[in-house]
């Protein structure tokens, strides 16, 4: 029988760092990455020589991006591995780092993500299997179709879906690392340009550049290096799943999230009622409603009501995407999943300032990627 | 002789008033799929020789739709409308609808396949594309 992360030795997040997510600029990926890693080292109170291994989530930079960046911290000869898992690349880099520490192979490991916008080369388009729509259906149209189906099934209006982007823009306005730092009104979110179906521009995430870094460590290392374990949330669960065959027109995104999240709850020994916050894959506004339902925070069709009640706002029952989420903090691809762990850690330490979820003890990070893949982590305050 | 060609060869015939979709049925598990693949059954893993060609009637029910304003696809100008069609023969497929906008469309509407002309080349060869038309609506042209 295999083991889950929870059954191995404890893994804790000891350092976090980010380079602000932003529109494509002249800044090199080296500067983006080094900024995040240096901030994470300083946050942890560690030196570069304390890091024993690196996993770097990146999808767009091209071959072998890690050493050309990290050699400028002093070429220490440690293992460095690029990780590509579509939008979940940074989440998977974090999962690998956790496994390496939990297994006892290393004591202190860096998980990071860095990317700059570049043309996508998606392997799924090279299988030789064609469908009827091809690239007429971009990801935003896939989610426009889900929006249409959801609104019909549950009698929800476009304004109720757009409120997701309003809430997350308010959260992003309090996050200095967010690409979009402007609180938006419902009117602004609903304003043209119309992208696809009911989706307007501000209901679609911005894809820019940035970097995120997370240092994980064992309890042995925390004691040996004199780190503050009270500032070091424990990783209670790490689960990755891929899409199966679901009957008929069933929404595979929601099904996949539902099964991945239930396994994570089981591993962590918690239920949805125990979550104080979630960092959710809200690349498109409808996703937050679909996923809070799939995660069991409320029943099917009740996501819009939960949002309207303020239950998913900061200060509500379970804050969803206090960072601003992909919609406001942004989605630079490789960094996004690692950036979610930075936000959970900051919140669970009580260091999130104006966007602090009160008494945050338990948080969940959720990413999905085309393919489709879903990665979920659960963290609990140290 | 000028001929008529399908814009997506292998996915539907290039003639017929309401052409079928060329799908697949797995002899191992009965899974019915569209589009067909030459590799193996997604449901049970049966090898390609277990995958039998199966015509799926070009008729079904609209499960979702969206009018697209931005895309990188070929053969059409935005805005156009795409739909999820649950075929009477099982699979849900995404396809372009004959109506440019979603005006008057409702989830649950019956739709059927039609061939729409994509124009002809210098030798008179015509390319036709399969789209779905709401029942009762006039079809796109080529028949
Ligand atoms: Zn089969």
Coordinates of C-alpha atoms and ligand atoms in Angstrom, one line a residue:
Chain A
X1 CA 0.0 0.0 0.0
X2 CA 1.2 3.5 -0.8
X3 CA 1.3 6.3 1.7
X4 CA -0.1 9.8 1.6
X5 CA 1.9 12.9 2.4
X6 CA 0.2 13.1 5.8
X7 CA 1.6 9.7 6.8
X8 CA 5.2 10.7 6.2
X9 CA 7.2 13.1 8.3
X10 CA 5.8 16.7 8.7
X11 CA 6.5 19.3 6.1
X12 CA 6.2 23.0 6.9
X13 CA 6.4 26.2 4.8
X14 CA 9.2 28.3 6.3
X15 CA 9.7 31.0 3.7
X16 CA 7.7 32.8 1.0
X17 CA 8.6 35.4 -1.6
X18 CA 7.1 36.9 -4.8
X19 CA 7.9 39.2 -7.6
X20 CA 4.7 41.2 -8.4
X21 CA 2.6 39.8 -11.2
X22 CA 2.6 42.4 -14.0
X23 CA 2.1 43.0 -17.7
X24 CA 4.9 41.7 -19.9
X25 CA 7.9 44.1 -19.5
X26 CA 11.6 44.3 -20.2
X27 CA 12.4 42.6 -16.9
X28 CA 14.2 39.3 -17.5
X29 CA 12.9 36.0 -16.0
X30 CA 16.2 36.0 -14.1
X31 CA 15.3 39.2 -12.2
X32 CA 11.7 38.0 -11.7
X33 CA 12.9 34.7 -10.2
X34 CA 15.8 36.0 -8.1
X35 CA 13.5 38.7 -6.6
X36 CA 11.1 36.0 -5.4
X37 CA 13.8 33.6 -4.1
X38 CA 15.8 36.3 -2.3
X39 CA 12.6 37.5 -0.6
X40 CA 11.7 33.9 0.4
X41 CA 15.2 33.3 1.9
X42 CA 15.0 36.6 3.8
X43 CA 11.5 35.7 5.0
X44 CA 12.7 32.3 6.3
X45 CA 16.0 33.7 7.7
X46 CA 17.9 31.2 5.6
X47 CA 21.0 31.5 3.4
X48 CA 21.0 30.1 -0.2
X49 CA 23.5 27.4 0.9
X50 CA 20.8 26.0 3.2
X51 CA 18.7 25.0 0.2
X52 CA 19.2 21.4 -0.8
X53 CA 17.1 21.1 -3.9
X54 CA 14.9 23.1 -6.3
X55 CA 11.7 22.5 -8.2
X56 CA 10.8 25.3 -10.6
X57 CA 7.3 25.4 -12.2
X58 CA 7.5 27.0 -15.6
X59 CA 5.6 26.4 -18.8
X60 CA 6.6 29.1 -21.2
X61 CA 10.3 30.0 -20.8
X62 CA 11.8 27.1 -22.9
X63 CA 14.3 24.4 -21.9
X64 CA 16.4 24.5 -18.8
X65 CA 15.4 27.8 -17.2
X66 CA 16.4 27.2 -13.6
X67 CA 20.2 27.2 -13.4
X68 CA 20.7 30.3 -15.7
X69 CA 18.6 32.1 -13.1
X70 CA 19.7 30.6 -9.8
X71 CA 23.5 30.4 -10.5
X72 CA 23.5 34.1 -9.5
X73 CA 22.8 33.1 -5.9
X74 CA 26.1 31.1 -5.9
X75 CA 26.3 27.9 -8.0
X76 CA 26.1 25.4 -5.2
X77 CA 25.6 22.3 -7.4
X78 CA 22.2 21.3 -5.9
X79 CA 19.6 19.4 -7.9
X80 CA 17.4 21.7 -9.9
X81 CA 14.4 20.5 -11.9
X82 CA 11.9 22.3 -14.1
X83 CA 8.3 21.2 -13.6
X84 CA 5.6 21.7 -16.3
X85 CA 2.0 20.9 -15.5
X86 CA 0.1 23.5 -17.4
X87 CA -1.5 26.1 -15.2
X88 CA -0.8 23.9 -12.2
X89 CA 3.0 23.9 -12.8
X90 CA 3.8 25.9 -9.7
X91 CA 1.4 23.7 -7.6
X92 CA 3.2 20.6 -8.8
X93 CA 6.6 22.1 -8.1
X94 CA 5.4 22.6 -4.6
X95 CA 4.0 19.1 -4.4
X96 CA 7.4 17.7 -5.5
X97 CA 9.2 19.8 -2.9
X98 CA 6.9 18.6 -0.2
X99 CA 7.4 14.9 -1.1
X100 CA 11.2 15.3 -1.1
X101 CA 11.1 16.7 2.4
X102 CA 8.4 14.3 3.7
X103 CA 10.3 11.3 2.4
X104 CA 13.4 12.3 4.3
X105 CA 15.5 12.7 1.1
X106 CA 16.1 16.5 1.8
X107 CA 15.5 18.8 4.8
X108 CA 15.1 22.2 3.0
X109 CA 13.7 22.5 -0.5
X110 CA 12.7 25.4 -2.7
X111 CA 9.6 25.3 -4.8
X112 CA 9.1 28.2 -7.2
X113 CA 7.5 29.3 -10.4
X114 CA 8.5 31.9 -12.9
X115 CA 7.2 32.7 -16.4
X116 CA 6.9 35.4 -19.0
X117 CA 4.1 35.5 -21.7
X118 CA 5.1 33.6 -24.8
X119 CA 3.2 31.7 -27.6
X120 CA 1.6 28.5 -26.3
X121 CA 2.6 25.2 -27.8
X122 CA -0.1 22.8 -26.4
X123 CA 0.7 19.1 -27.0
X124 CA -3.0 18.3 -27.1
X125 CA -3.3 20.1 -30.4
X126 CA -0.6 17.8 -31.9
X127 CA -2.3 14.4 -31.2
X128 CA -3.7 14.2 -34.8
X129 CA -7.2 14.0 -33.3
X130 CA -9.3 16.9 -34.6
X131 CA -12.6 18.1 -33.4
X132 CA -15.3 20.3 -35.0
X133 CA -14.3 23.6 -33.4
X134 CA -10.5 23.6 -33.0
X135 CA -9.2 26.9 -31.8
X136 CA -12.6 28.6 -32.4
X137 CA -13.1 27.5 -28.8
X138 CA -10.4 29.2 -26.7
X139 CA -10.3 28.5 -22.9
X140 CA -12.5 31.6 -22.3
X141 CA -15.2 30.1 -24.6
X142 CA -15.0 26.8 -22.8
X143 CA -15.9 28.7 -19.6
X144 CA -18.4 30.9 -21.4
X145 CA -20.3 27.7 -22.3
X146 CA -20.1 26.5 -18.7
X147 CA -21.4 30.0 -17.6
X148 CA -24.3 29.7 -19.9
X149 CA -25.2 26.2 -18.7
X150 CA -24.8 27.2 -15.0
X151 CA -27.0 30.3 -15.3
X152 CA -29.7 28.3 -17.1
X153 CA -29.6 25.3 -14.6
X154 CA -29.7 27.5 -11.5
X155 CA -31.6 30.5 -12.7
X156 CA -28.6 32.8 -12.1
X157 CA -28.2 36.1 -13.8
X158 CA -24.9 37.4 -15.5
X159 CA -24.6 40.1 -12.8
X160 CA -24.4 37.4 -10.1
X161 CA -21.6 35.7 -11.8
X162 CA -19.8 39.0 -12.4
X163 CA -19.9 39.6 -8.6
X164 CA -17.0 37.1 -8.3
X165 CA -14.8 39.5 -10.2
X166 CA -16.0 42.4 -8.1
X167 CA -15.1 40.7 -4.9
X168 CA -11.7 39.5 -6.1
X169 CA -10.9 42.9 -7.5
X170 CA -11.5 44.3 -4.0
X171 CA -9.1 41.7 -2.5
X172 CA -6.5 42.4 -5.2
X173 CA -6.6 46.1 -4.5
X174 CA -5.1 45.3 -1.0
X175 CA -2.4 43.0 -2.5
X176 CA 0.8 44.7 -3.5
X177 CA 1.8 41.7 -5.6
X178 CA -1.4 41.7 -7.6
X179 CA -1.4 42.5 -11.3
X180 CA -4.8 44.2 -11.0
X181 CA -4.8 46.4 -7.9
X182 CA -8.0 48.4 -8.7
X183 CA -11.3 47.7 -6.9
X184 CA -14.0 47.5 -9.6
X185 CA -17.7 48.1 -9.5
X186 CA -20.3 45.7 -10.9
X187 CA -20.8 48.2 -13.7
X188 CA -17.1 48.2 -14.6
X189 CA -16.9 44.4 -14.6
X190 CA -20.0 44.1 -16.9
X191 CA -18.7 46.8 -19.3
X192 CA -17.5 45.8 -22.8
X193 CA -15.4 44.4 -24.3
X194 CA -17.5 41.2 -24.4
X195 CA -15.1 38.3 -24.9
X196 CA -17.3 35.3 -25.2
X197 CA -20.9 34.6 -24.1
X198 CA -21.5 36.5 -20.9
X199 CA -17.8 36.8 -20.2
X200 CA -16.4 40.4 -20.2
X201 CA -12.7 41.2 -20.1
X202 CA -12.7 41.7 -16.3
X203 CA -14.2 38.3 -15.8
X204 CA -11.1 36.8 -17.4
X205 CA -7.8 36.6 -15.6
X206 CA -4.8 38.6 -16.9
X207 CA -1.8 36.6 -18.1
X208 CA 1.4 38.4 -17.3
X209 CA 4.8 37.8 -15.8
X210 CA 6.0 37.2 -12.3
X211 CA 7.6 34.8 -9.9
X212 CA 6.7 33.1 -6.6
X213 CA 9.0 31.1 -4.2
X214 CA 8.1 28.8 -1.3
X215 CA 10.7 27.2 1.0
X216 CA 9.6 24.0 2.8
X217 CA 11.5 22.3 5.6
X218 CA 11.3 19.4 8.0
X219 CA 11.0 19.8 11.8
X220 CA 14.6 18.6 12.1
X221 CA 15.8 21.5 9.9
X222 CA 13.5 24.0 11.7
X223 CA 15.2 23.0 15.0
X224 CA 18.7 22.8 13.6
X225 CA 18.5 26.2 11.8
X226 CA 16.6 27.9 14.6
X227 CA 13.6 28.8 12.5
X228 CA 10.2 30.1 14.0
X229 CA 7.9 27.1 13.8
X230 CA 4.9 29.4 14.8
X231 CA 5.4 31.1 11.4
X232 CA 5.6 27.8 9.6
X233 CA 2.2 26.3 8.5
X234 CA 2.2 22.5 8.1
X235 CA 1.2 20.9 4.7
X236 CA -1.6 18.6 5.7
X237 CA -2.5 17.2 2.3
X238 CA -1.1 17.2 -1.3
X239 CA -3.3 15.6 -4.0
X240 CA -3.1 15.5 -7.8
X241 CA -5.7 14.0 -10.1
X242 CA -6.4 14.0 -13.8
X243 CA -9.6 13.9 -15.7
X244 CA -11.5 10.6 -16.2
X245 CA -14.4 9.8 -18.5
X246 CA -17.6 11.4 -17.1
X247 CA -21.1 10.6 -18.4
X248 CA -22.7 12.7 -21.1
X249 CA -22.4 16.5 -20.9
X250 CA -21.2 16.4 -17.3
X251 CA -18.9 19.3 -16.4
X252 CA -15.5 17.6 -16.1
X253 CA -13.9 20.7 -14.4
X254 CA -16.2 20.5 -11.5
X255 CA -16.1 16.7 -11.3
X256 CA -12.3 16.7 -11.2
X257 CA -12.2 19.4 -8.6
X258 CA -14.7 17.5 -6.5
X259 CA -12.8 14.3 -6.4
X260 CA -9.4 15.9 -5.9
X261 CA -10.7 18.0 -3.0
X262 CA -12.4 15.1 -1.3
X263 CA -9.2 13.1 -1.3
X264 CA -7.4 16.2 0.1
X265 CA -10.0 16.5 2.9
X266 CA -9.6 12.8 3.7
X267 CA -5.8 13.1 3.8
X268 CA -5.9 16.2 6.0
X269 CA -8.6 14.8 8.3
X270 CA -10.8 17.8 7.8
X271 CA -14.0 18.8 6.0
X272 CA -15.1 21.8 4.0
X273 CA -16.6 23.4 7.2
X274 CA -13.0 23.5 8.7
X275 CA -11.7 25.8 5.9
X276 CA -11.1 29.5 6.8
X277 CA -9.8 30.4 3.4
X278 CA -9.3 29.0 -0.1
X279 CA -7.1 30.2 -3.0
X280 CA -9.2 29.0 -5.9
X281 CA -8.4 28.7 -9.7
X282 CA -10.7 31.5 -10.8
X283 CA -9.2 32.1 -14.2
X284 CA -12.8 32.9 -15.3
X285 CA -15.5 34.3 -12.9
X286 CA -17.8 31.3 -13.3
X287 CA -15.1 28.9 -12.0
X288 CA -15.3 30.2 -8.4
X289 CA -19.0 29.4 -8.2
X290 CA -18.6 26.0 -9.8
X291 CA -15.6 25.1 -7.6
X292 CA -16.9 26.3 -4.2
X293 CA -19.9 24.0 -4.9
X294 CA -17.6 21.2 -6.1
X295 CA -15.6 21.6 -2.9
X296 CA -18.7 21.1 -0.8
X297 CA -18.7 24.6 0.8
X298 CA -22.4 24.8 -0.3
X299 CA -24.9 22.8 -2.4
X300 CA -25.1 22.9 -6.1
X301 CA -26.4 26.2 -7.4
X302 CA -25.8 27.9 -4.0
X303 CA -22.4 29.4 -4.9
X304 CA -23.9 32.7 -6.1
X305 CA -26.0 33.0 -2.9
X306 CA -23.0 32.3 -0.7
X307 CA -21.1 35.1 -2.6
X308 CA -24.0 37.5 -2.2
X309 CA -24.2 36.8 1.5
X310 CA -20.6 37.8 2.0
X311 CA -19.7 34.2 3.1
X312 CA -16.8 34.1 0.7
X313 CA -15.5 37.6 1.3
X314 CA -12.6 38.4 3.7
X315 CA -14.3 38.2 7.1
X316 CA -16.9 35.8 5.9
X317 CA -17.3 32.1 6.8
X318 CA -14.5 31.1 4.3
X319 CA -12.6 33.8 2.4
X320 CA -12.2 32.7 -1.2
X321 CA -9.1 34.1 -3.0
X322 CA -8.2 36.8 -0.5
X323 CA -5.1 37.4 -2.7
X324 CA -7.4 38.6 -5.5
X325 CA -7.2 35.1 -7.1
X326 CA -6.2 34.6 -10.7
X327 CA -8.8 37.3 -11.7
X328 CA -7.0 40.1 -9.8
X329 CA -3.6 38.8 -8.6
X330 CA -3.1 37.4 -12.1
X331 CA -2.1 34.2 -13.8
X332 CA 1.5 34.2 -15.0
X333 CA 1.1 30.4 -15.4
X334 CA 4.2 28.9 -13.7
X335 CA 4.2 31.0 -10.6
X336 CA 0.4 30.9 -10.0
X337 CA 0.2 27.7 -7.9
X338 CA 3.3 28.6 -5.8
X339 CA 1.8 32.1 -5.3
X340 CA -1.3 30.6 -3.8
X341 CA 0.9 28.9 -1.2
X342 CA 2.5 32.2 -0.4
X343 CA -0.9 33.7 0.2
X344 CA -2.1 30.8 2.4
X345 CA 1.1 31.0 4.4
X346 CA 0.8 34.8 4.9
X347 CA -2.8 34.4 6.0
X348 CA -2.2 31.5 8.3
X349 CA 0.6 33.5 10.0
X350 CA -1.8 36.4 10.5
X351 CA 0.5 38.6 8.4
X352 CA -1.8 39.5 5.5
X353 CA -2.5 43.1 6.7
X354 CA -5.6 44.7 5.1
X355 CA -6.7 41.5 3.5
X356 CA -6.3 39.3 6.6
X357 CA -9.0 36.6 7.1
X358 CA -9.6 36.8 10.9
X359 CA -8.4 33.8 12.9
X360 CA -7.3 31.9 9.8
X361 CA -6.2 28.4 10.8
X362 CA -6.8 26.1 7.8
X363 CA -6.5 26.9 4.1
X364 CA -6.8 25.1 0.8
X365 CA -5.0 25.9 -2.5
X366 CA -6.6 24.7 -5.7
X367 CA -5.4 24.8 -9.3
X368 CA -6.6 23.2 -12.4
X369 CA -4.8 23.0 -15.7
X370 CA -5.7 22.1 -19.3
X371 CA -5.3 18.4 -19.9
X372 CA -7.1 18.3 -17.5
X373 CA -5.2 18.2 -14.2
X374 CA -6.2 19.3 -10.7
X375 CA -3.8 19.9 -7.7
X376 CA -5.0 20.6 -4.2
X377 CA -3.0 21.4 -1.0
X378 CA -4.2 21.9 2.5
X379 CA -2.2 24.0 5.0
X380 CA -2.7 24.5 8.7
X381 CA -1.3 27.2 10.9
X382 CA 2.0 26.3 12.7
Chain B
X1 CA -14.4 16.9 -62.0
X2 CA -14.9 19.4 -59.2
X3 CA -15.8 17.7 -56.0
X4 CA -17.1 18.6 -52.6
X5 CA -14.9 18.1 -49.6
X6 CA -15.5 18.2 -45.8
X7 CA -13.6 20.9 -43.9
X8 CA -12.9 18.2 -41.3
X9 CA -12.2 15.0 -43.3
X10 CA -13.1 11.9 -41.3
X11 CA -15.5 13.6 -39.0
X12 CA -18.5 13.7 -41.3
X13 CA -19.4 13.0 -45.0
X14 CA -19.3 15.9 -47.4
X15 CA -22.8 15.4 -48.6
X16 CA -26.3 14.8 -47.2
X17 CA -29.1 17.0 -45.9
X18 CA -28.4 16.2 -42.2
X19 CA -25.1 14.3 -42.3
X20 CA -24.1 11.9 -39.4
X21 CA -21.0 12.4 -37.3
X22 CA -18.4 9.7 -37.7
X23 CA -17.8 8.4 -34.2
X24 CA -16.5 5.3 -32.6
X25 CA -17.8 2.5 -30.4
X26 CA -15.6 0.4 -28.2
X27 CA -16.3 -3.3 -28.6
X28 CA -14.7 -3.9 -25.2
X29 CA -16.8 -1.6 -23.0
X30 CA -19.4 0.0 -25.3
X31 CA -18.1 3.5 -24.8
X32 CA -19.3 5.7 -27.7
X33 CA -16.9 8.6 -28.6
X34 CA -16.6 11.5 -30.9
X35 CA -14.2 12.5 -32.4
X36 CA -12.7 9.1 -33.3
X37 CA -9.1 8.3 -32.4
X38 CA -6.6 5.8 -33.7
X39 CA -4.9 5.1 -30.4
X40 CA -7.2 3.3 -27.9
X41 CA -10.4 3.5 -25.8
X42 CA -10.4 6.4 -23.3
X43 CA -12.8 4.5 -21.1
X44 CA -11.3 1.0 -20.8
X45 CA -8.0 1.2 -22.6
X46 CA -8.9 -1.3 -25.3
X47 CA -6.5 -1.3 -28.3
X48 CA -7.4 0.4 -31.6
X49 CA -8.7 -2.8 -33.2
X50 CA -11.5 -2.8 -30.7
X51 CA -12.7 0.6 -31.8
X52 CA -15.4 0.3 -34.4
X53 CA -16.6 3.1 -36.6
X54 CA -20.1 4.2 -35.7
X55 CA -22.3 6.8 -37.4
X56 CA -23.9 9.1 -34.9
X57 CA -27.1 10.8 -36.1
X58 CA -26.7 14.5 -36.6
X59 CA -29.4 15.4 -34.2
X60 CA -29.5 16.3 -30.6
X61 CA -30.3 18.9 -27.9
X62 CA -28.5 22.1 -27.2
X63 CA -27.0 22.0 -23.7
X64 CA -25.1 25.3 -23.7
X65 CA -24.2 28.1 -26.2
X66 CA -22.0 31.2 -26.3
X67 CA -21.5 33.9 -28.9
X68 CA -17.7 34.2 -29.5
X69 CA -16.2 37.6 -30.1
X70 CA -12.5 36.6 -29.9
X71 CA -10.9 33.5 -31.3
X72 CA -7.9 32.1 -33.2
X73 CA -9.8 29.6 -35.3
X74 CA -10.1 29.3 -39.1
X75 CA -12.9 29.6 -41.6
X76 CA -15.1 32.0 -39.8
X77 CA -15.4 35.6 -38.7
X78 CA -16.5 36.6 -35.2
X79 CA -19.1 37.0 -33.9
X80 CA -20.3 33.4 -34.3
X81 CA -22.0 31.1 -31.9
X82 CA -20.8 27.7 -30.6
X83 CA -22.9 25.2 -28.8
X84 CA -22.6 22.0 -26.7
X85 CA -24.9 19.5 -28.4
X86 CA -25.8 16.3 -26.6
X87 CA -26.4 13.9 -29.5
X88 CA -29.3 11.6 -29.4
X89 CA -26.7 8.8 -29.9
X90 CA -24.9 9.7 -26.7
X91 CA -21.8 11.9 -26.8
X92 CA -21.8 15.7 -26.2
X93 CA -20.0 17.6 -28.9
X94 CA -19.0 21.2 -29.3
X95 CA -19.8 22.6 -32.7
X96 CA -20.4 25.9 -34.5
X97 CA -24.1 26.8 -34.8
X98 CA -25.6 28.3 -38.0
X99 CA -26.9 31.4 -36.3
X100 CA -24.2 34.1 -35.8
X101 CA -25.7 35.3 -32.5
X102 CA -27.6 33.6 -29.7
X103 CA -30.7 35.6 -30.2
X104 CA -33.7 33.4 -29.7
X105 CA -31.6 30.4 -28.7
X106 CA -32.7 28.4 -25.6
X107 CA -31.0 25.5 -23.8
X108 CA -32.9 22.4 -24.6
X109 CA -33.6 23.5 -28.2
X110 CA -33.5 20.6 -30.7
X111 CA -30.7 21.0 -33.3
X112 CA -29.7 19.1 -36.4
X113 CA -26.6 19.0 -38.5
X114 CA -26.3 20.8 -41.8
X115 CA -23.4 21.4 -44.3
X116 CA -22.4 25.0 -44.8
X117 CA -20.4 26.0 -47.8
X118 CA -17.0 27.5 -47.0
X119 CA -16.4 28.5 -50.6
X120 CA -14.7 26.9 -53.6
X121 CA -11.2 26.9 -55.0
X122 CA -10.1 27.8 -58.5
X123 CA -10.9 24.3 -59.8
X124 CA -14.4 24.5 -58.5
X125 CA -13.9 22.2 -55.5
X126 CA -16.2 23.2 -52.7
X127 CA -15.4 22.9 -49.0
X128 CA -18.3 22.3 -46.7
X129 CA -18.4 22.4 -42.9
X130 CA -20.8 20.7 -40.5
X131 CA -22.6 23.0 -38.2
X132 CA -25.8 22.6 -36.2
X133 CA -29.0 24.5 -36.9
X134 CA -31.8 25.0 -34.4
X135 CA -34.8 23.0 -35.6
X136 CA -37.1 25.1 -37.7
X137 CA -34.4 27.6 -38.5
X138 CA -33.3 27.9 -42.2
X139 CA -30.0 26.0 -42.8
X140 CA -26.8 27.7 -43.8
X141 CA -26.8 27.1 -47.6
X142 CA -25.2 24.1 -49.3
X143 CA -27.4 21.1 -49.6
Ligands
LIG1 ZN1 -13.6 0.7 -24.1

